[in-house]
mmCIF file of C-alpha atoms and ligand atoms in Angstrom:
data_model
loop_
_atom_site.group_PDB
_atom_site.id
_atom_site.type_symbol
_atom_site.label_atom_id
_atom_site.label_comp_id
_atom_site.label_asym_id
_atom_site.label_seq_id
_atom_site.Cartn_x
_atom_site.Cartn_y
_atom_site.Cartn_z
ATOM 1 C CA UNK A 1 8.074 0.977 -89.960
ATOM 2 C CA UNK A 2 5.699 1.886 -87.287
ATOM 3 C CA UNK A 3 3.602 5.005 -88.451
ATOM 4 C CA UNK A 4 4.484 7.987 -85.840
ATOM 5 C CA UNK A 5 1.460 9.052 -85.832
ATOM 6 C CA UNK A 6 0.719 5.972 -83.973
ATOM 7 C CA UNK A 7 3.181 6.555 -80.955
ATOM 8 C CA UNK A 8 2.339 10.226 -81.167
ATOM 9 C CA UNK A 9 -1.416 11.083 -81.244
ATOM 10 C CA UNK A 10 -2.639 12.418 -78.339
ATOM 11 C CA UNK A 11 -6.532 10.663 -77.626
ATOM 12 C CA UNK A 12 -9.498 13.268 -77.364
ATOM 13 C CA UNK A 13 -9.975 13.371 -73.955
ATOM 14 C CA UNK A 14 -8.428 15.315 -71.927
ATOM 15 C CA UNK A 15 -9.292 14.648 -68.300
ATOM 16 C CA UNK A 16 -10.098 18.014 -66.631
ATOM 17 C CA UNK A 17 -7.399 20.524 -64.852
ATOM 18 C CA UNK A 18 -8.142 20.169 -60.663
ATOM 19 C CA UNK A 19 -6.852 21.902 -57.647
ATOM 20 C CA UNK A 20 -8.742 20.412 -54.988
ATOM 21 C CA UNK A 21 -7.141 16.635 -54.533
ATOM 22 C CA UNK A 22 -7.743 15.948 -51.277
ATOM 23 C CA UNK A 23 -4.671 13.513 -49.201
ATOM 24 C CA UNK A 24 -6.693 10.294 -49.796
ATOM 25 C CA UNK A 25 -7.391 10.294 -53.452
ATOM 26 C CA UNK A 26 -3.385 11.290 -53.898
ATOM 27 C CA UNK A 27 -2.830 7.547 -51.716
ATOM 28 C CA UNK A 28 -5.105 5.820 -53.425
ATOM 29 C CA UNK A 29 -3.881 6.910 -56.682
ATOM 30 C CA UNK A 30 -0.601 6.450 -55.505
ATOM 31 C CA UNK A 31 -0.462 2.653 -53.814
ATOM 32 C CA UNK A 32 -2.916 1.867 -57.156
ATOM 33 C CA UNK A 33 -1.139 -1.683 -58.562
ATOM 34 C CA UNK A 34 1.351 -0.795 -60.506
ATOM 35 C CA UNK A 35 -0.253 -1.532 -63.765
ATOM 36 C CA UNK A 36 -3.301 0.099 -63.246
ATOM 37 C CA UNK A 37 -1.285 3.071 -62.227
ATOM 38 C CA UNK A 38 0.878 3.654 -65.584
ATOM 39 C CA UNK A 39 -1.928 3.357 -67.557
ATOM 40 C CA UNK A 40 -4.019 5.940 -66.241
ATOM 41 C CA UNK A 41 -0.773 7.902 -66.290
ATOM 42 C CA UNK A 42 -0.119 6.807 -69.763
ATOM 43 C CA UNK A 43 -3.760 7.435 -71.070
ATOM 44 C CA UNK A 44 -3.610 11.145 -69.103
ATOM 45 C CA UNK A 45 -0.113 11.629 -70.389
ATOM 46 C CA UNK A 46 -0.991 10.882 -74.395
ATOM 47 C CA UNK A 47 -4.364 13.356 -73.928
ATOM 48 C CA UNK A 48 -1.829 16.203 -73.238
ATOM 49 C CA UNK A 49 1.357 15.560 -74.637
ATOM 50 C CA UNK A 50 3.228 13.994 -77.514
ATOM 51 C CA UNK A 51 4.685 10.197 -76.014
ATOM 52 C CA UNK A 52 8.074 10.018 -77.403
ATOM 53 C CA UNK A 53 9.282 13.688 -77.167
ATOM 54 C CA UNK A 54 11.156 14.828 -74.361
ATOM 55 C CA UNK A 55 12.596 18.554 -73.228
ATOM 56 C CA UNK A 56 16.169 18.465 -72.695
ATOM 57 C CA UNK A 57 17.727 21.204 -70.356
ATOM 58 C CA UNK A 58 21.038 21.732 -68.890
ATOM 59 C CA UNK A 59 22.246 22.635 -65.500
ATOM 60 C CA UNK A 60 24.666 25.243 -64.884
ATOM 61 C CA UNK A 61 26.053 26.052 -61.428
ATOM 62 C CA UNK A 62 26.830 29.608 -61.893
ATOM 63 C CA UNK A 63 27.781 30.164 -57.628
ATOM 64 C CA UNK A 64 28.693 27.140 -55.775
ATOM 65 C CA UNK A 65 29.122 25.955 -52.374
ATOM 66 C CA UNK A 66 29.215 28.215 -49.229
ATOM 67 C CA UNK A 67 25.225 28.488 -48.785
ATOM 68 C CA UNK A 68 24.007 29.679 -45.384
ATOM 69 C CA UNK A 69 20.824 27.097 -45.670
ATOM 70 C CA UNK A 70 20.771 24.126 -43.656
ATOM 71 C CA UNK A 71 19.101 21.606 -46.035
ATOM 72 C CA UNK A 72 19.852 18.233 -45.513
ATOM 73 C CA UNK A 73 20.579 16.617 -48.993
ATOM 74 C CA UNK A 74 22.751 19.665 -50.555
ATOM 75 C CA UNK A 75 26.439 19.265 -50.964
ATOM 76 C CA UNK A 76 26.329 23.009 -51.221
ATOM 77 C CA UNK A 77 25.148 23.818 -47.950
ATOM 78 C CA UNK A 78 28.400 25.658 -45.157
ATOM 79 C CA UNK A 79 26.902 23.716 -42.475
ATOM 80 C CA UNK A 80 28.812 20.246 -43.768
ATOM 81 C CA UNK A 81 32.251 19.012 -45.245
ATOM 82 C CA UNK A 82 31.274 17.364 -48.531
ATOM 83 C CA UNK A 83 34.825 18.525 -50.505
ATOM 84 C CA UNK A 84 32.154 20.720 -53.103
ATOM 85 C CA UNK A 85 34.566 23.525 -53.943
ATOM 86 C CA UNK A 86 33.242 27.111 -53.356
ATOM 87 C CA UNK A 87 33.368 28.877 -56.368
ATOM 88 C CA UNK A 88 32.215 32.983 -56.930
ATOM 89 C CA UNK A 89 29.228 33.838 -59.896
ATOM 90 C CA UNK A 90 30.987 32.524 -62.870
ATOM 91 C CA UNK A 91 31.475 35.744 -65.750
ATOM 92 C CA UNK A 92 29.012 36.026 -68.248
ATOM 93 C CA UNK A 93 31.419 34.689 -70.899
ATOM 94 C CA UNK A 94 31.979 31.184 -69.020
ATOM 95 C CA UNK A 95 28.450 30.488 -69.133
ATOM 96 C CA UNK A 96 27.484 31.789 -72.497
ATOM 97 C CA UNK A 97 29.866 29.106 -73.499
ATOM 98 C CA UNK A 98 27.747 26.754 -71.507
ATOM 99 C CA UNK A 99 24.946 28.333 -72.639
ATOM 100 C CA UNK A 100 26.106 27.060 -76.511
ATOM 101 C CA UNK A 101 27.507 23.928 -75.463
ATOM 102 C CA UNK A 102 24.121 22.387 -73.926
ATOM 103 C CA UNK A 103 22.315 24.162 -77.421
ATOM 104 C CA UNK A 104 24.803 22.022 -79.591
ATOM 105 C CA UNK A 105 23.561 18.663 -76.853
ATOM 106 C CA UNK A 106 19.723 19.227 -77.928
ATOM 107 C CA UNK A 107 18.720 21.522 -74.897
ATOM 108 C CA UNK A 108 15.864 23.027 -75.542
ATOM 109 C CA UNK A 109 16.073 25.011 -71.803
ATOM 110 C CA UNK A 110 19.082 26.311 -69.912
ATOM 111 C CA UNK A 111 18.842 26.507 -66.264
ATOM 112 C CA UNK A 112 21.071 28.592 -63.892
ATOM 113 C CA UNK A 113 21.664 27.122 -60.266
ATOM 114 C CA UNK A 114 23.040 29.727 -57.168
ATOM 115 C CA UNK A 115 24.009 28.723 -54.141
ATOM 116 C CA UNK A 116 22.481 31.238 -52.410
ATOM 117 C CA UNK A 117 19.459 31.583 -49.709
ATOM 118 C CA UNK A 118 18.743 34.289 -51.187
ATOM 119 C CA UNK A 119 19.548 36.625 -54.394
ATOM 120 C CA UNK A 120 21.934 39.834 -53.262
ATOM 121 C CA UNK A 121 21.583 42.752 -55.093
ATOM 122 C CA UNK A 122 23.353 44.823 -56.989
ATOM 123 C CA UNK A 123 26.380 43.852 -59.138
ATOM 124 C CA UNK A 124 25.529 39.696 -59.011
ATOM 125 C CA UNK A 125 22.001 40.214 -59.794
ATOM 126 C CA UNK A 126 22.523 42.954 -63.060
ATOM 127 C CA UNK A 127 24.700 39.856 -63.883
ATOM 128 C CA UNK A 128 22.080 37.007 -63.750
ATOM 129 C CA UNK A 129 19.663 39.626 -65.759
ATOM 130 C CA UNK A 130 22.481 39.785 -68.360
ATOM 131 C CA UNK A 131 22.916 36.130 -68.393
ATOM 132 C CA UNK A 132 19.145 35.340 -68.605
ATOM 133 C CA UNK A 133 19.251 37.496 -71.666
ATOM 134 C CA UNK A 134 22.255 35.937 -73.388
ATOM 135 C CA UNK A 135 20.475 32.060 -73.169
ATOM 136 C CA UNK A 136 17.205 34.128 -74.255
ATOM 137 C CA UNK A 137 19.165 35.066 -77.431
ATOM 138 C CA UNK A 138 20.683 32.180 -77.838
ATOM 139 C CA UNK A 139 17.022 30.584 -78.922
ATOM 140 C CA UNK A 140 16.673 28.755 -75.680
ATOM 141 C CA UNK A 141 14.331 28.810 -72.790
ATOM 142 C CA UNK A 142 16.068 30.339 -69.540
ATOM 143 C CA UNK A 143 15.714 28.982 -66.023
ATOM 144 C CA UNK A 144 17.396 30.463 -62.625
ATOM 145 C CA UNK A 145 17.308 28.453 -59.309
ATOM 146 C CA UNK A 146 18.492 31.440 -57.287
ATOM 147 C CA UNK A 147 16.809 30.852 -54.067
ATOM 148 C CA UNK A 148 14.939 33.834 -52.899
ATOM 149 C CA UNK A 149 13.067 36.049 -54.382
ATOM 150 C CA UNK A 150 11.813 40.252 -54.229
ATOM 151 C CA UNK A 151 8.650 41.357 -55.756
ATOM 152 C CA UNK A 152 11.069 43.298 -57.929
ATOM 153 C CA UNK A 153 13.937 40.843 -58.543
ATOM 154 C CA UNK A 154 10.992 38.469 -60.203
ATOM 155 C CA UNK A 155 10.160 41.606 -62.096
ATOM 156 C CA UNK A 156 13.318 42.149 -63.175
ATOM 157 C CA UNK A 157 13.956 38.540 -64.280
ATOM 158 C CA UNK A 158 10.369 38.575 -65.780
ATOM 159 C CA UNK A 159 11.631 41.863 -67.974
ATOM 160 C CA UNK A 160 15.072 39.784 -68.889
ATOM 161 C CA UNK A 161 13.100 37.283 -70.503
ATOM 162 C CA UNK A 162 13.454 34.592 -68.304
ATOM 163 C CA UNK A 163 11.265 31.650 -68.449
ATOM 164 C CA UNK A 164 10.852 29.666 -65.268
ATOM 165 C CA UNK A 165 11.823 29.790 -61.583
ATOM 166 C CA UNK A 166 12.484 26.838 -60.161
ATOM 167 C CA UNK A 167 11.914 27.103 -56.086
ATOM 168 C CA UNK A 168 10.892 23.493 -54.933
ATOM 169 C CA UNK A 169 9.262 22.883 -52.247
ATOM 170 C CA UNK A 170 11.257 19.340 -51.507
ATOM 171 C CA UNK A 171 8.461 17.785 -49.225
ATOM 172 C CA UNK A 172 5.578 17.783 -47.457
ATOM 173 C CA UNK A 173 5.249 20.163 -44.471
ATOM 174 C CA UNK A 174 5.273 18.090 -41.537
ATOM 175 C CA UNK A 175 8.661 16.459 -43.009
ATOM 176 C CA UNK A 176 10.230 19.442 -43.946
ATOM 177 C CA UNK A 177 11.786 20.366 -40.434
ATOM 178 C CA UNK A 178 13.659 17.111 -40.457
ATOM 179 C CA UNK A 179 15.356 18.419 -43.425
ATOM 180 C CA UNK A 180 15.702 21.894 -43.461
ATOM 181 C CA UNK A 181 16.000 24.276 -40.456
ATOM 182 C CA UNK A 182 16.837 27.912 -42.054
ATOM 183 C CA UNK A 183 13.444 28.524 -43.902
ATOM 184 C CA UNK A 184 10.280 27.809 -43.673
ATOM 185 C CA UNK A 185 7.838 26.233 -46.032
ATOM 186 C CA UNK A 186 5.664 29.380 -45.785
ATOM 187 C CA UNK A 187 9.176 31.283 -47.302
ATOM 188 C CA UNK A 188 8.779 29.068 -49.648
ATOM 189 C CA UNK A 189 4.949 29.076 -50.895
ATOM 190 C CA UNK A 190 5.875 32.792 -50.845
ATOM 191 C CA UNK A 191 8.865 32.772 -53.272
ATOM 192 C CA UNK A 192 6.469 31.101 -55.613
ATOM 193 C CA UNK A 193 3.896 33.322 -55.712
ATOM 194 C CA UNK A 194 6.066 36.315 -56.421
ATOM 195 C CA UNK A 195 7.699 33.935 -59.349
ATOM 196 C CA UNK A 196 3.974 33.912 -60.574
ATOM 197 C CA UNK A 197 3.076 37.086 -59.992
ATOM 198 C CA UNK A 198 5.772 38.565 -61.642
ATOM 199 C CA UNK A 199 4.777 35.909 -64.699
ATOM 200 C CA UNK A 200 7.220 33.637 -64.669
ATOM 201 C CA UNK A 201 6.693 29.949 -65.253
ATOM 202 C CA UNK A 202 6.705 27.912 -62.237
ATOM 203 C CA UNK A 203 9.568 24.936 -62.049
ATOM 204 C CA UNK A 204 8.613 23.654 -58.261
ATOM 205 C CA UNK A 205 9.176 19.738 -57.376
ATOM 206 C CA UNK A 206 10.761 18.029 -54.434
ATOM 207 C CA UNK A 207 12.695 14.682 -53.273
ATOM 208 C CA UNK A 208 11.983 11.036 -53.080
ATOM 209 C CA UNK A 209 14.398 8.860 -51.315
ATOM 210 C CA UNK A 210 14.708 11.319 -47.855
ATOM 211 C CA UNK A 211 13.721 8.732 -45.053
ATOM 212 C CA UNK A 212 9.944 10.119 -46.263
ATOM 213 C CA UNK A 213 6.814 7.563 -45.955
ATOM 214 C CA UNK A 214 4.606 7.299 -48.700
ATOM 215 C CA UNK A 215 1.836 9.378 -46.956
ATOM 216 C CA UNK A 216 4.646 12.344 -46.861
ATOM 217 C CA UNK A 217 5.660 11.547 -50.666
ATOM 218 C CA UNK A 218 1.648 11.876 -51.644
ATOM 219 C CA UNK A 219 1.706 15.300 -49.055
ATOM 220 C CA UNK A 220 4.362 16.735 -51.290
ATOM 221 C CA UNK A 221 2.267 15.808 -54.486
ATOM 222 C CA UNK A 222 -0.894 17.069 -52.403
ATOM 223 C CA UNK A 223 0.851 20.353 -52.128
ATOM 224 C CA UNK A 224 2.158 20.838 -56.112
ATOM 225 C CA UNK A 225 -1.281 19.721 -56.857
ATOM 226 C CA UNK A 226 -3.230 22.276 -55.237
ATOM 227 C CA UNK A 227 -1.748 24.922 -56.929
ATOM 228 C CA UNK A 228 -3.070 27.279 -58.582
ATOM 229 C CA UNK A 229 -2.174 26.975 -61.616
ATOM 230 C CA UNK A 230 -0.228 24.069 -61.157
ATOM 231 C CA UNK A 231 3.796 24.486 -61.630
ATOM 232 C CA UNK A 232 4.037 24.088 -65.326
ATOM 233 C CA UNK A 233 7.587 21.994 -64.982
ATOM 234 C CA UNK A 234 7.272 19.347 -61.755
ATOM 235 C CA UNK A 235 11.092 17.956 -61.378
ATOM 236 C CA UNK A 236 10.865 15.061 -59.106
ATOM 237 C CA UNK A 237 14.275 14.556 -57.839
ATOM 238 C CA UNK A 238 15.812 10.986 -56.783
ATOM 239 C CA UNK A 239 18.175 11.866 -53.455
ATOM 240 C CA UNK A 240 21.692 11.999 -54.752
ATOM 241 C CA UNK A 241 23.381 10.579 -51.252
ATOM 242 C CA UNK A 242 26.854 12.686 -50.873
ATOM 243 C CA UNK A 243 28.603 11.655 -48.294
ATOM 244 C CA UNK A 244 29.275 14.294 -45.696
ATOM 245 C CA UNK A 245 25.777 15.590 -45.695
ATOM 246 C CA UNK A 246 22.954 14.363 -42.830
ATOM 247 C CA UNK A 247 21.168 12.364 -45.465
ATOM 248 C CA UNK A 248 24.822 10.950 -47.317
ATOM 249 C CA UNK A 249 24.268 7.429 -45.459
ATOM 250 C CA UNK A 250 20.566 6.657 -46.482
ATOM 251 C CA UNK A 251 19.831 3.607 -47.915
ATOM 252 C CA UNK A 252 18.612 3.722 -51.867
ATOM 253 C CA UNK A 253 15.214 4.187 -52.342
ATOM 254 C CA UNK A 254 13.292 1.573 -54.324
ATOM 255 C CA UNK A 255 13.386 2.807 -58.518
ATOM 256 C CA UNK A 256 9.757 1.424 -58.179
ATOM 257 C CA UNK A 257 8.704 4.544 -55.362
ATOM 258 C CA UNK A 258 10.109 6.609 -58.034
ATOM 259 C CA UNK A 259 7.784 5.470 -60.785
ATOM 260 C CA UNK A 260 4.879 5.655 -58.662
ATOM 261 C CA UNK A 261 5.496 9.323 -57.207
ATOM 262 C CA UNK A 262 6.326 10.267 -61.113
ATOM 263 C CA UNK A 263 3.183 8.704 -62.216
ATOM 264 C CA UNK A 264 1.404 10.198 -59.977
ATOM 265 C CA UNK A 265 2.301 14.024 -60.490
ATOM 266 C CA UNK A 266 1.082 13.074 -64.334
ATOM 267 C CA UNK A 267 -2.190 12.318 -62.907
ATOM 268 C CA UNK A 268 -2.469 14.936 -60.955
ATOM 269 C CA UNK A 269 -0.791 17.700 -62.591
ATOM 270 C CA UNK A 270 -1.966 16.188 -66.681
ATOM 271 C CA UNK A 271 -0.349 19.906 -68.459
ATOM 272 C CA UNK A 272 2.656 19.656 -66.653
ATOM 273 C CA UNK A 273 6.178 18.470 -68.093
ATOM 274 C CA UNK A 274 7.323 16.350 -65.108
ATOM 275 C CA UNK A 275 10.513 15.892 -64.724
ATOM 276 C CA UNK A 276 12.459 12.766 -64.178
ATOM 277 C CA UNK A 277 15.518 15.110 -62.461
ATOM 278 C CA UNK A 278 18.705 13.951 -60.469
ATOM 279 C CA UNK A 279 19.368 10.543 -59.522
ATOM 280 C CA UNK A 280 19.279 9.219 -63.065
ATOM 281 C CA UNK A 281 23.227 7.896 -62.572
ATOM 282 C CA UNK A 282 21.692 5.149 -60.083
ATOM 283 C CA UNK A 283 18.848 3.823 -62.005
ATOM 284 C CA UNK A 284 18.875 1.091 -64.751
ATOM 285 C CA UNK A 285 17.846 2.009 -68.210
ATOM 286 C CA UNK A 286 14.847 -0.367 -67.193
ATOM 287 C CA UNK A 287 13.331 1.868 -64.173
ATOM 288 C CA UNK A 288 14.530 5.304 -66.581
ATOM 289 C CA UNK A 289 12.391 3.193 -69.337
ATOM 290 C CA UNK A 290 9.429 2.635 -66.714
ATOM 291 C CA UNK A 291 9.678 6.418 -65.464
ATOM 292 C CA UNK A 292 9.107 7.706 -69.251
ATOM 293 C CA UNK A 293 6.520 5.264 -69.558
ATOM 294 C CA UNK A 294 4.861 6.669 -66.379
ATOM 295 C CA UNK A 295 4.783 10.307 -68.093
ATOM 296 C CA UNK A 296 8.233 11.281 -67.286
ATOM 297 C CA UNK A 297 8.898 13.974 -70.543
ATOM 298 C CA UNK A 298 12.026 15.938 -69.200
ATOM 299 C CA UNK A 299 15.854 15.270 -68.127
ATOM 300 C CA UNK A 300 18.468 17.129 -67.815
ATOM 301 C CA UNK A 301 21.315 16.342 -70.115
ATOM 302 C CA UNK A 302 24.684 16.650 -70.016
ATOM 303 C CA UNK A 303 27.453 14.907 -67.726
ATOM 304 C CA UNK A 304 27.052 17.385 -64.620
ATOM 305 C CA UNK A 305 23.683 18.360 -62.593
ATOM 306 C CA UNK A 306 24.825 21.124 -60.146
ATOM 307 C CA UNK A 307 27.693 19.786 -58.509
ATOM 308 C CA UNK A 308 26.932 16.164 -58.639
ATOM 309 C CA UNK A 309 27.517 13.727 -62.225
ATOM 310 C CA UNK A 310 24.648 12.665 -64.655
ATOM 311 C CA UNK A 311 24.841 9.804 -67.113
ATOM 312 C CA UNK A 312 26.312 12.560 -70.091
ATOM 313 C CA UNK A 313 25.086 12.468 -73.701
ATOM 314 C CA UNK A 314 26.712 9.011 -75.054
ATOM 315 C CA UNK A 315 24.600 7.080 -72.477
ATOM 316 C CA UNK A 316 21.564 9.139 -73.203
ATOM 317 C CA UNK A 317 21.599 9.116 -77.082
ATOM 318 C CA UNK A 318 22.151 5.092 -76.778
ATOM 319 C CA UNK A 319 19.222 5.305 -74.362
ATOM 320 C CA UNK A 320 16.508 7.747 -76.302
ATOM 321 C CA UNK A 321 17.503 5.417 -79.201
ATOM 322 C CA UNK A 322 16.548 1.658 -77.300
ATOM 323 C CA UNK A 323 13.397 4.122 -76.061
ATOM 324 C CA UNK A 324 12.156 5.544 -78.863
ATOM 325 C CA UNK A 325 11.956 8.615 -77.259
ATOM 326 C CA UNK A 326 13.335 12.282 -78.854
ATOM 327 C CA UNK A 327 14.177 15.591 -77.830
ATOM 328 C CA UNK A 328 12.019 18.386 -77.954
ATOM 329 C CA UNK A 329 12.895 20.408 -81.407
ATOM 330 C CA UNK A 330 14.770 23.071 -80.746
ATOM 331 C CA UNK A 331 13.964 26.754 -81.785
ATOM 332 C CA UNK A 332 16.094 29.012 -83.598
ATOM 333 C CA UNK A 333 18.921 31.371 -82.025
ATOM 334 C CA UNK A 334 17.735 35.135 -81.575
ATOM 335 C CA UNK A 335 20.540 37.474 -81.730
HETATM 336 N N1 SAM B 401 20.110 26.961 -53.362
HETATM 337 C C1 SAM B 401 18.481 27.434 -54.186
HETATM 338 C C2 SAM B 401 17.247 26.898 -53.752
HETATM 339 O O1 SAM B 401 17.891 25.341 -52.812
HETATM 340 O O2 SAM B 401 16.673 27.375 -53.666
HETATM 341 C C3 SAM B 401 18.872 27.010 -55.903
HETATM 342 C C4 SAM B 401 20.161 25.395 -56.153
HETATM 343 S S1 SAM B 401 19.309 24.263 -54.932
HETATM 344 C C5 SAM B 401 20.319 23.243 -55.199
HETATM 345 C C6 SAM B 401 17.840 23.522 -56.017
HETATM 346 C C7 SAM B 401 17.216 22.305 -56.254
HETATM 347 O O3 SAM B 401 17.803 20.987 -55.815
HETATM 348 C C8 SAM B 401 16.711 22.284 -53.935
HETATM 349 O O4 SAM B 401 15.570 22.615 -54.052
HETATM 350 C C9 SAM B 401 16.596 20.778 -53.811
HETATM 351 O O5 SAM B 401 15.477 19.829 -54.365
HETATM 352 C C10 SAM B 401 17.665 19.435 -55.439
HETATM 353 N N2 SAM B 401 18.579 18.859 -55.011
HETATM 354 C C11 SAM B 401 20.177 19.487 -54.274
HETATM 355 N N3 SAM B 401 20.801 18.556 -53.818
HETATM 356 C C12 SAM B 401 19.990 17.726 -53.980
HETATM 357 C C13 SAM B 401 20.503 15.904 -54.199
HETATM 358 N N4 SAM B 401 21.464 15.995 -53.135
HETATM 359 N N5 SAM B 401 19.967 15.308 -54.299
HETATM 360 C C14 SAM B 401 18.612 16.066 -55.041
HETATM 361 N N6 SAM B 401 18.140 16.844 -55.240
HETATM 362 C C15 SAM B 401 18.419 17.727 -54.590
HETATM 363 C C1 DTB B 402 15.918 20.322 -59.610
HETATM 364 O O1 DTB B 402 14.975 20.366 -58.558
HETATM 365 N N1 DTB B 402 17.235 19.570 -59.034
HETATM 366 C C2 DTB B 402 18.175 20.198 -60.289
HETATM 367 C C3 DTB B 402 17.292 21.815 -60.014
HETATM 368 N N2 DTB B 402 16.215 21.426 -60.089
HETATM 369 C C4 DTB B 402 18.397 22.671 -59.799
HETATM 370 C C5 DTB B 402 19.305 20.152 -59.012
HETATM 371 C C6 DTB B 402 19.719 18.369 -58.623
HETATM 372 C C7 DTB B 402 21.165 19.045 -57.915
HETATM 373 C C8 DTB B 402 21.590 17.799 -57.436
HETATM 374 C C9 DTB B 402 22.362 17.497 -56.576
HETATM 375 C C10 DTB B 402 24.124 18.831 -57.111
HETATM 376 O O2 DTB B 402 24.142 18.112 -58.296
HETATM 377 O O3 DTB B 402 24.240 19.837 -56.473
HETATM 378 FE FE1 SF4 B 403 21.639 26.155 -50.186
HETATM 379 FE FE2 SF4 B 403 19.421 25.183 -52.056
HETATM 380 FE FE3 SF4 B 403 21.940 24.127 -50.982
HETATM 381 FE FE4 SF4 B 403 19.547 24.467 -49.888
HETATM 382 S S1 SF4 B 403 19.675 23.253 -51.970
HETATM 383 S S2 SF4 B 403 21.736 24.767 -49.088
HETATM 384 S S3 SF4 B 403 19.213 26.837 -50.458
HETATM 385 S S4 SF4 B 403 21.977 25.556 -52.636
#
């Protein structure tokens, strides 16, 4: 049997963490011959992470649909007819049950998403804070994605024990206006700065497959990799094409572009967790395997993302077994 230390031991040289990547450098990393790109990504990955370990996260939509923003990819925007049923903020019991199921599936992080432009104060926010405490009490990391935040809200979330806040830049600044018109790139950056200032870790990434060029994908990577510190978690979503949204009829993206995006993210942000996020259902096992080899070390578990389907426990158990991957170890509950 293969000695597991051969597979998991990090190489001694950790490449320096840089925040000054140029677009030219990123484009040449991204466009290298695939085997060179993956070789470099693997070297980086092994210097910073266990190569056989994947973080398991589970998502729950805590408030669904009817969002006033016009994000062109999103089934929850009130601007488009997508058939997503609207639902008000879930109650604490329902959310806690979902978090218990997530834990039973092996998740170490529970992520709560709300279709809000920004977070309403008062009763809804008080309930979100209780949800964060409940997740922490179950021994999992808690992540929220609730739209734009005030300083006070970011601090209250930090005090409740929030581990991470997800807020994606989605794409490069020059392409952003083609996808979203109801808020600016600078709004996104300002929210990220508030999260950082409150001491909550940052989960920030984007989407590929929205009709953007390679240069735009590299521009997104540059935005992420020049944040200082880097986002601790970088979700790379492959567009889930939802009919009724403006992007619903786009042709599918070549999975190799996803692999290149992940490998480049791994090289540019060596210490970060890179998540192979939305879109796994449209990928073959082989394409997912390449994403892990390229340095992805986190996924969403479970049969649902926020409103769209995800592979689910049985399929993932088979995939991880086949690839020799295991889920990150869980912490004991504290309550
Ligand atoms: N409303 C909050 C916000 O936008 O910040 C939080 C929820 S929103 C659904 C979280 C992220 O999911 C978006 O920023 C986007 O990157 C991703 N997302 C939404 N719809 C998607 C889709 N159809 N395919 C891939 N990613 C998607
Ligand atoms: C992220 O980057 N991807 C997740 C999470 N952060 C919130 C959401 C994906 C949503 C896919 C479409 C849906 O299920 O509604
Ligand atoms: Fe609303 Fe978030 Fe969807 Fe944009 S991505 S429409 S902000 S739920």
